[in-house]
Amino acid sequence: MATTICFIIWVLFITDTVWTRSVRQVYEASDPEDRMVHDFHCPRECFCPPSFPTSLYCENRGLKEIPAVPSRIWYLYLENNLIETIPEKPFENATQLRWINLNKNKITNYGIEKGALSQLKKLLFLFLEDNELEEVPSPLPRSLEQLQLARNKVSRIPQGTFSNLENLTLLDLQHNKLLDNAFQRDTFKGLKNLMQLNMAKNSLRNMPPRLPANTMQLFLDNNSIEGIPENYFNVIPKVAFLRLNHNKLSDAGLPSSGFNVSSILDLQLSHNQLTKVPKISAHLQHLYLDHNKIKNVNVSVICPTTPITLPAEHDSFSYGPHLRYLRLDGNEIKPPVPMDLMICFRLLQAVII
């Protein structure tokens, strides 16, 4: 039980690392001059709460243009308006901006003035979800840590777009129109600190090439991916959470070693075309294989053979394969659970068939 609790805490820590790391920086003012609390001008279209002098709330107001942003503002909320353009002028004095939310507007790439975003040297969070973008906007400020572009029409990533974004830790491109030809071998070059990459709900047939080495969370659900190249995971040795649900993966499309990758802790392969349980690592803790075409479970094949080093003072029961959760429902497997499955995976707490 204690082990499970520790794992849950660890998962929450990893999932939120990108968020907490950046939010902490947002709230830490480096010096009194940065606060600029002496400037209390507030655009008439917006609301400036006295208790939060660094925030500017302009959401849900039917705005067609971005108002002039006062110099003291760190957090700018402009979601759910009718804004089509991002010009430079409203941000002339906004040198302290850390956070911009422009979700649910009508912004196009043509409407973004070239230096409008790159001039914001302290910007950490940029939200542009639910707009009309057809490519990833560029140039962007080097300081950026999170870029949220879900539910646009993005089909292109211009060369060099990410080349200077070495501080970016989260990139969300889910629910766009990305095809395989959107990626070059150097598309993600420069993203040295990227930890989470979400490209779910696009039109990919192949795994994206040459991902950043520090990627820990890779989400590719709801594409049309048919296979994974041999040694694909060698370039992302830290990947811990891999989601490939709702694709077209078959047994023939998997690497010979399957998913025997020691870094992967959570593997989701639901709603594919697999007929066999793939090879896995002894370190894997959660495995989702529901709604495939699996008829039986060959434990002699899937039981990890690589031993986990056992400290002398611990019992072997705690140091076998780490699998705790296995989902196999929606296949052609009939209960009961094979006894040798439980013998191999002694830490299993839930098996769904």
XYZ file of C-alpha atoms in Angstrom, residues 1-8 324 349:
10
model
C 0.000 0.000 0.000
C 2.810 2.376 0.926
C 4.523 1.614 -2.385
C 1.336 2.450 -4.306
C 0.916 5.742 -2.459
C 4.532 6.645 -3.169
C 4.017 5.890 -6.862
C 0.862 8.021 -7.050
C 0.337 -3.108 -10.829
C -3.462 -5.066 -7.861
